[in-house]
Amino acid sequence: ANINPFKMNFLFIAADAISKVVIVVVLAFWAKCSSKGSYCWSITSFSLSTLTNSLVVGVPLLKAMYGQMAVDLVVQSSVIQGIVWLTFLLFVLEFRKTRSDTISMIAESHAVSQLESVKDVEGNEQMVAISKPSFRSLMKMVGLKLALNPNSYACFIGMAWAFVASRWKLEMPSIIEGSILIMSRAGIGMAMFSMGLFMALQEKFIACGPSLTVFGLVLRFVAGPAAMAIGSIAVGLRGDVLRVAIIQAALPQSITSFIYAKEYGLHADVLSTAVILGMILSLPILVGYYAILEFMH
């Protein structure tokens, strides 16, 4: 709500959008055309390669590297991530859950043939096929759930206020701003606490196994920055803005992505491991990226 939308770096935002679209296209192609492809794993891979912990880790680290300019870019990236990409992830997860629940209800009611026997007005039995809900009805149910989800509309309300406040130079009352700040900090703390409880209930520290851990780290620290480099070069970013764009794409995993994965029951063990190990490994990796990019300069 404190960002000025009229002073955003739109080339940077375009580069970020291109990088994520590239990843979405690659994952969709893999899920559809590969024998090992999976739409569920495509969703998780999207989370691992695109969603970063921008504010908690990115702001202090990039401020030390590149100053206030980097902080502004990271905040802009975080805002767009919350409005567009986390909402997109929530939509995909909700669509998957709604579709799965609908199919399960049909399977339970018609476990053998998905047909039911009914009688017409003359008492003769007829076999009537039970059709699955249409794509339109699924979209309607998903849209209604998203509209009622605070994670969806809170971002849009905040962005609307940012436009109004920046245009007419308005200031939010201190009591409201303080309350929002308290809730945001409490939300991060509760998310970390929830993740700690989840990991404590696992038999091993690395709950998903070494192979999936390596897979997640490669997506987080290699695939994400590589896609961002492609998007940045495509729109013509240069200098420190290009370096900040690549480094912020290598920030550790978003905590919110784990909360969503746990809520919707989709590879929460992989996301929790990615968040914890990503936090531990992020500092040397990001410093390495910084040194390499400065050397290339």
CSV table of C-alpha atoms in Angstrom, one decimal:
chain,number,residue,atom,x,y,z
A,1,ALA,CA,0.0,0.0,0.0
A,2,ASN,CA,3.0,2.3,0.4
A,3,ILE,CA,4.4,1.8,-3.1
A,4,ASN,CA,4.0,4.4,-5.8
A,5,PRO,CA,2.7,2.6,-8.9
A,6,PHE,CA,3.5,5.6,-11.1
A,7,LYS,CA,7.2,5.3,-10.4
A,8,MET,CA,7.6,1.6,-11.1
A,9,ASN,CA,10.3,0.3,-13.4
A,10,PHE,CA,8.0,-1.1,-16.1
A,11,LEU,CA,10.9,-2.7,-18.0
A,12,PHE,CA,11.9,-4.6,-14.9
A,13,ILE,CA,8.3,-5.7,-14.4
A,14,ALA,CA,8.1,-6.8,-18.0
A,15,ALA,CA,11.3,-8.8,-17.7
A,16,ASP,CA,9.9,-10.5,-14.6
A,17,ALA,CA,6.6,-11.3,-16.4
A,18,ILE,CA,8.5,-12.7,-19.4
A,19,SER,CA,10.6,-14.9,-17.2
A,20,LYS,CA,7.6,-16.4,-15.5
A,21,VAL,CA,5.7,-16.9,-18.8
A,22,VAL,CA,8.7,-18.7,-20.2
A,23,ILE,CA,8.6,-21.1,-17.1
A,24,VAL,CA,4.9,-21.6,-17.4
A,25,VAL,CA,5.2,-22.5,-21.1
A,26,VAL,CA,8.0,-24.9,-20.5
A,27,LEU,CA,6.2,-26.6,-17.6
A,28,ALA,CA,3.0,-26.9,-19.6
A,29,PHE,CA,4.8,-28.4,-22.6
A,30,TRP,CA,6.6,-30.8,-20.3
A,31,ALA,CA,3.3,-31.9,-18.5
A,32,LYS,CA,1.5,-32.4,-21.8
A,33,CYS,CA,4.2,-33.9,-24.1
A,34,SER,CA,6.6,-35.8,-21.8
A,35,SER,CA,5.8,-39.3,-20.5
A,36,LYS,CA,7.1,-38.2,-17.1
A,37,GLY,CA,5.1,-35.0,-17.2
A,38,SER,CA,2.7,-34.2,-14.4
A,39,TYR,CA,0.4,-31.2,-14.0
A,40,CYS,CA,0.7,-31.5,-10.2
A,41,TRP,CA,4.5,-31.4,-10.4
A,42,SER,CA,4.2,-28.5,-12.9
A,43,ILE,CA,2.4,-26.5,-10.2
A,44,THR,CA,5.1,-27.3,-7.6
A,45,SER,CA,7.9,-26.6,-10.1
A,46,PHE,CA,6.3,-23.2,-10.9
A,47,SER,CA,6.4,-22.4,-7.2
A,48,LEU,CA,10.0,-23.5,-6.8
A,49,SER,CA,11.3,-21.6,-9.8
A,50,THR,CA,9.4,-18.3,-9.5
A,51,LEU,CA,8.2,-17.4,-6.0
A,52,THR,CA,10.8,-15.7,-3.8
A,53,ASN,CA,11.0,-14.4,-0.3
A,54,SER,CA,11.6,-10.9,-1.5
A,55,LEU,CA,10.9,-8.8,1.6
A,56,VAL,CA,12.4,-10.8,4.5
A,57,VAL,CA,15.7,-11.7,2.8
A,58,GLY,CA,15.8,-9.7,-0.4
A,59,VAL,CA,15.4,-6.1,0.9
A,60,PRO,CA,18.3,-6.2,3.5
A,61,LEU,CA,20.6,-8.2,1.3
A,62,LEU,CA,20.2,-6.2,-1.9
A,63,LYS,CA,20.3,-2.9,-0.1
A,64,ALA,CA,23.7,-3.8,1.1
A,65,MET,CA,24.7,-4.8,-2.4
A,66,TYR,CA,23.2,-2.1,-4.6
A,67,GLY,CA,21.6,0.5,-2.3
A,68,GLN,CA,18.1,2.0,-2.3
A,69,MET,CA,17.5,1.4,-6.1
A,70,ALA,CA,17.7,-2.3,-5.5
A,71,VAL,CA,15.2,-2.1,-2.6
A,72,ASP,CA,12.7,-0.3,-4.8
A,73,LEU,CA,13.0,-3.0,-7.4
A,74,VAL,CA,12.6,-5.8,-4.9
A,75,VAL,CA,9.5,-4.2,-3.4
A,76,GLN,CA,8.0,-3.8,-6.8
A,77,SER,CA,8.7,-7.4,-7.6
A,78,SER,CA,7.1,-8.4,-4.3
A,79,VAL,CA,4.0,-6.4,-5.1
A,80,ILE,CA,3.6,-7.9,-8.5
A,81,GLN,CA,4.2,-11.4,-7.1
A,82,GLY,CA,1.5,-10.9,-4.5
A,83,ILE,CA,-1.1,-9.5,-7.0
A,84,VAL,CA,-0.4,-11.6,-10.0
A,85,TRP,CA,1.6,-14.7,-9.4
A,86,LEU,CA,0.5,-15.8,-6.0
A,87,THR,CA,-3.1,-15.2,-7.1
A,88,PHE,CA,-2.4,-17.3,-10.2
A,89,LEU,CA,-0.9,-20.1,-8.0
A,90,LEU,CA,-4.0,-19.9,-5.8
A,91,PHE,CA,-6.3,-20.1,-8.8
A,92,VAL,CA,-4.5,-23.2,-10.2
A,93,LEU,CA,-4.5,-24.9,-6.8
A,94,GLU,CA,-8.1,-24.1,-6.2
A,95,PHE,CA,-9.0,-25.3,-9.7
A,96,ARG,CA,-7.2,-28.6,-9.1
A,97,LYS,CA,-8.8,-29.1,-5.7
A,98,THR,CA,-12.3,-28.3,-7.0
A,99,ARG,CA,-11.9,-30.6,-10.0
A,100,SER,CA,-10.6,-33.4,-7.8
A,101,ASP,CA,-13.3,-33.1,-5.2
A,102,THR,CA,-16.0,-33.1,-8.0
A,103,ILE,CA,-14.6,-36.2,-9.6
A,104,SER,CA,-14.3,-37.9,-6.2
A,105,MET,CA,-18.0,-37.2,-5.5
A,106,ILE,CA,-19.0,-38.7,-8.9
A,107,ALA,CA,-16.8,-41.7,-8.3
A,108,GLU,CA,-18.3,-42.3,-4.9
A,109,SER,CA,-21.8,-42.1,-6.2
A,110,HIS,CA,-21.2,-44.2,-9.2
A,111,ALA,CA,-18.2,-46.3,-8.4
A,112,VAL,CA,-18.7,-49.0,-11.1
A,113,SER,CA,-20.2,-47.4,-14.2
A,114,GLN,CA,-21.0,-43.8,-13.3
A,115,LEU,CA,-24.6,-44.6,-14.4
A,116,GLU,CA,-27.8,-44.5,-12.4
A,117,SER,CA,-31.0,-46.3,-13.0
A,118,VAL,CA,-34.2,-44.2,-13.1
A,119,LYS,CA,-37.8,-44.9,-14.0
A,120,ASP,CA,-39.8,-43.0,-16.5
A,121,VAL,CA,-43.6,-42.1,-16.1
A,122,GLU,CA,-44.5,-45.6,-17.3
A,123,GLY,CA,-42.3,-47.4,-14.8
A,124,ASN,CA,-39.7,-48.5,-17.3
A,125,GLU,CA,-36.1,-48.4,-16.2
A,126,GLN,CA,-33.7,-46.2,-18.1
A,127,MET,CA,-30.0,-45.7,-17.9
A,128,VAL,CA,-29.0,-42.1,-17.6
A,129,ALA,CA,-25.4,-41.0,-17.9
A,130,ILE,CA,-24.1,-38.7,-15.2
A,131,SER,CA,-22.0,-36.1,-16.9
A,132,LYS,CA,-19.1,-34.4,-15.2
A,133,PRO,CA,-19.3,-30.7,-14.5
A,134,SER,CA,-18.3,-28.5,-17.4
A,135,PHE,CA,-15.3,-26.3,-17.5
A,136,ARG,CA,-17.5,-23.2,-17.2
A,137,SER,CA,-19.1,-24.5,-14.0
A,138,LEU,CA,-15.7,-25.4,-12.5
A,139,MET,CA,-14.4,-21.9,-13.3
A,140,LYS,CA,-17.5,-20.4,-11.7
A,141,MET,CA,-16.9,-22.3,-8.5
A,142,VAL,CA,-13.2,-21.5,-8.4
A,143,GLY,CA,-13.8,-17.8,-9.1
A,144,LEU,CA,-16.3,-17.6,-6.3
A,145,LYS,CA,-13.9,-19.2,-3.9
A,146,LEU,CA,-11.1,-16.9,-5.0
A,147,ALA,CA,-13.3,-13.8,-4.6
A,148,LEU,CA,-14.0,-14.8,-1.0
A,149,ASN,CA,-10.3,-15.5,-0.2
A,150,PRO,CA,-8.6,-12.7,1.7
A,151,ASN,CA,-5.3,-13.5,0.0
A,152,SER,CA,-6.9,-12.5,-3.3
A,153,TYR,CA,-8.7,-9.3,-2.6
A,154,ALA,CA,-6.4,-7.9,0.0
A,155,CYS,CA,-3.6,-7.4,-2.6
A,156,PHE,CA,-6.0,-5.6,-5.0
A,157,ILE,CA,-7.4,-3.4,-2.2
A,158,GLY,CA,-3.8,-2.4,-1.3
A,159,MET,CA,-2.9,-1.7,-4.9
A,160,ALA,CA,-6.0,0.4,-5.4
A,161,TRP,CA,-5.1,2.4,-2.3
A,162,ALA,CA,-1.6,2.9,-3.6
A,163,PHE,CA,-2.9,4.4,-6.8
A,164,VAL,CA,-5.3,6.7,-5.0
A,165,ALA,CA,-2.7,7.7,-2.3
A,166,SER,CA,0.0,8.4,-4.9
A,167,ARG,CA,-2.3,10.3,-7.2
A,168,TRP,CA,-3.8,12.6,-4.6
A,169,LYS,CA,-0.9,12.6,-2.1
A,170,LEU,CA,-3.0,11.0,0.7
A,171,GLU,CA,-1.6,9.4,3.8
A,172,MET,CA,-3.0,6.4,5.7
A,173,PRO,CA,-3.9,7.1,9.3
A,174,SER,CA,-1.1,6.0,11.6
A,175,ILE,CA,-3.4,3.7,13.6
A,176,ILE,CA,-4.5,1.8,10.5
A,177,GLU,CA,-1.0,1.6,9.0
A,178,GLY,CA,0.3,0.3,12.4
A,179,SER,CA,-2.4,-2.3,12.5
A,180,ILE,CA,-1.6,-3.5,9.0
A,181,LEU,CA,2.1,-3.7,9.9
A,182,ILE,CA,1.4,-5.7,13.0
A,183,MET,CA,-0.8,-8.2,11.0
A,184,SER,CA,1.8,-8.6,8.3
A,185,ARG,CA,4.6,-9.3,10.8
A,186,ALA,CA,2.3,-11.7,12.7
A,187,GLY,CA,1.4,-13.4,9.5
A,188,ILE,CA,5.1,-14.1,8.6
A,189,GLY,CA,5.7,-15.4,12.2
A,190,MET,CA,2.7,-17.7,12.1
A,191,ALA,CA,3.8,-19.0,8.7
A,192,MET,CA,7.3,-19.8,10.0
A,193,PHE,CA,5.7,-21.4,13.1
A,194,SER,CA,3.4,-23.5,11.0
A,195,MET,CA,6.3,-24.7,8.8
A,196,GLY,CA,8.3,-25.5,11.9
A,197,LEU,CA,5.5,-27.7,13.3
A,198,PHE,CA,5.1,-29.4,9.9
A,199,MET,CA,8.8,-30.3,9.7
A,200,ALA,CA,8.9,-31.4,13.4
A,201,LEU,CA,6.2,-34.0,12.5
A,202,GLN,CA,8.3,-35.5,9.8
A,203,GLU,CA,10.5,-38.5,10.4
A,204,LYS,CA,13.5,-36.8,8.7
A,205,PHE,CA,14.9,-33.3,8.5
A,206,ILE,CA,14.9,-33.6,4.7
A,207,ALA,CA,11.3,-34.9,4.4
A,208,CYS,CA,11.2,-35.2,0.6
A,209,GLY,CA,14.5,-37.1,0.2
A,210,PRO,CA,17.8,-36.0,-1.4
A,211,SER,CA,16.8,-36.3,-5.0
A,212,LEU,CA,13.8,-34.0,-4.7
A,213,THR,CA,15.8,-31.6,-2.5
A,214,VAL,CA,18.4,-31.2,-5.2
A,215,PHE,CA,15.6,-30.9,-7.8
A,216,GLY,CA,14.0,-28.1,-5.8
A,217,LEU,CA,17.3,-26.2,-5.2
A,218,VAL,CA,18.2,-26.4,-8.9
A,219,LEU,CA,14.9,-24.9,-9.8
A,220,ARG,CA,15.2,-22.2,-7.1
A,221,PHE,CA,18.8,-21.1,-7.6
A,222,VAL,CA,19.4,-22.0,-11.3
A,223,ALA,CA,16.3,-22.1,-13.4
A,224,GLY,CA,14.7,-19.0,-11.8
A,225,PRO,CA,17.7,-16.7,-12.4
A,226,ALA,CA,18.3,-18.2,-15.9
A,227,ALA,CA,14.7,-17.4,-16.9
A,228,MET,CA,15.0,-13.9,-15.4
A,229,ALA,CA,18.2,-13.3,-17.4
A,230,ILE,CA,16.3,-14.3,-20.6
A,231,GLY,CA,13.5,-11.9,-19.7
A,232,SER,CA,15.9,-9.1,-18.8
A,233,ILE,CA,17.9,-9.4,-21.9
A,234,ALA,CA,14.7,-9.6,-24.0
A,235,VAL,CA,13.5,-6.2,-22.7
A,236,GLY,CA,17.0,-4.6,-22.8
A,237,LEU,CA,17.9,-4.2,-19.1
A,238,ARG,CA,21.4,-3.2,-18.5
A,239,GLY,CA,23.8,-2.3,-15.7
A,240,ASP,CA,22.9,-2.7,-12.0
A,241,VAL,CA,19.2,-3.1,-12.9
A,242,LEU,CA,20.0,-6.3,-14.8
A,243,ARG,CA,22.2,-7.5,-11.9
A,244,VAL,CA,19.5,-6.8,-9.3
A,245,ALA,CA,16.9,-8.6,-11.5
A,246,ILE,CA,19.0,-11.8,-11.7
A,247,ILE,CA,20.0,-11.8,-8.0
A,248,GLN,CA,16.4,-11.2,-6.8
A,249,ALA,CA,15.3,-14.2,-8.9
A,250,ALA,CA,17.7,-16.3,-6.8
A,251,LEU,CA,16.3,-15.3,-3.5
A,252,PRO,CA,15.2,-18.2,-1.2
A,253,GLN,CA,11.8,-19.8,-1.5
A,254,SER,CA,8.6,-17.9,-0.6
A,255,ILE,CA,7.1,-18.9,2.7
A,256,THR,CA,3.6,-18.3,1.3
A,257,SER,CA,4.2,-21.0,-1.3
A,258,PHE,CA,4.6,-23.6,1.5
A,259,ILE,CA,1.4,-22.4,3.2
A,260,TYR,CA,-0.5,-22.9,0.0
A,261,ALA,CA,1.1,-26.3,-0.6
A,262,LYS,CA,0.2,-27.4,2.9
A,263,GLU,CA,-3.4,-26.0,2.7
A,264,TYR,CA,-4.1,-27.8,-0.6
A,265,GLY,CA,-2.1,-31.0,0.1
A,266,LEU,CA,0.4,-30.7,-2.8
A,267,HIS,CA,4.0,-31.5,-2.1
A,268,ALA,CA,4.2,-29.6,1.2
A,269,ASP,CA,7.3,-31.6,2.1
A,270,VAL,CA,9.2,-30.4,-0.9
A,271,LEU,CA,8.3,-26.8,-0.4
A,272,SER,CA,9.1,-26.9,3.4
A,273,THR,CA,12.6,-28.3,2.6
A,274,ALA,CA,13.1,-25.7,-0.1
A,275,VAL,CA,12.3,-22.9,2.3
A,276,ILE,CA,14.5,-24.1,5.1
A,277,LEU,CA,17.5,-25.2,3.0
A,278,GLY,CA,17.0,-22.2,0.7
A,279,MET,CA,17.4,-19.9,3.7
A,280,ILE,CA,20.5,-21.6,4.8
A,281,LEU,CA,22.2,-21.8,1.4
A,282,SER,CA,20.9,-18.5,0.0
A,283,LEU,CA,23.6,-16.2,1.4
A,284,PRO,CA,26.7,-17.9,-0.1
A,285,ILE,CA,24.8,-18.5,-3.4
A,286,LEU,CA,23.7,-14.9,-3.6
A,287,VAL,CA,27.1,-13.6,-2.8
A,288,GLY,CA,28.5,-15.9,-5.5
A,289,TYR,CA,26.0,-14.4,-8.0
A,290,TYR,CA,27.0,-10.9,-6.9
A,291,ALA,CA,30.7,-11.7,-7.4
A,292,ILE,CA,30.2,-13.3,-10.8
A,293,LEU,CA,28.0,-10.5,-12.1
A,294,GLU,CA,30.5,-7.9,-10.9
A,295,PHE,CA,33.3,-9.8,-12.5
A,296,MET,CA,31.4,-9.9,-15.8
A,297,HIS,CA,30.9,-6.2,-15.6
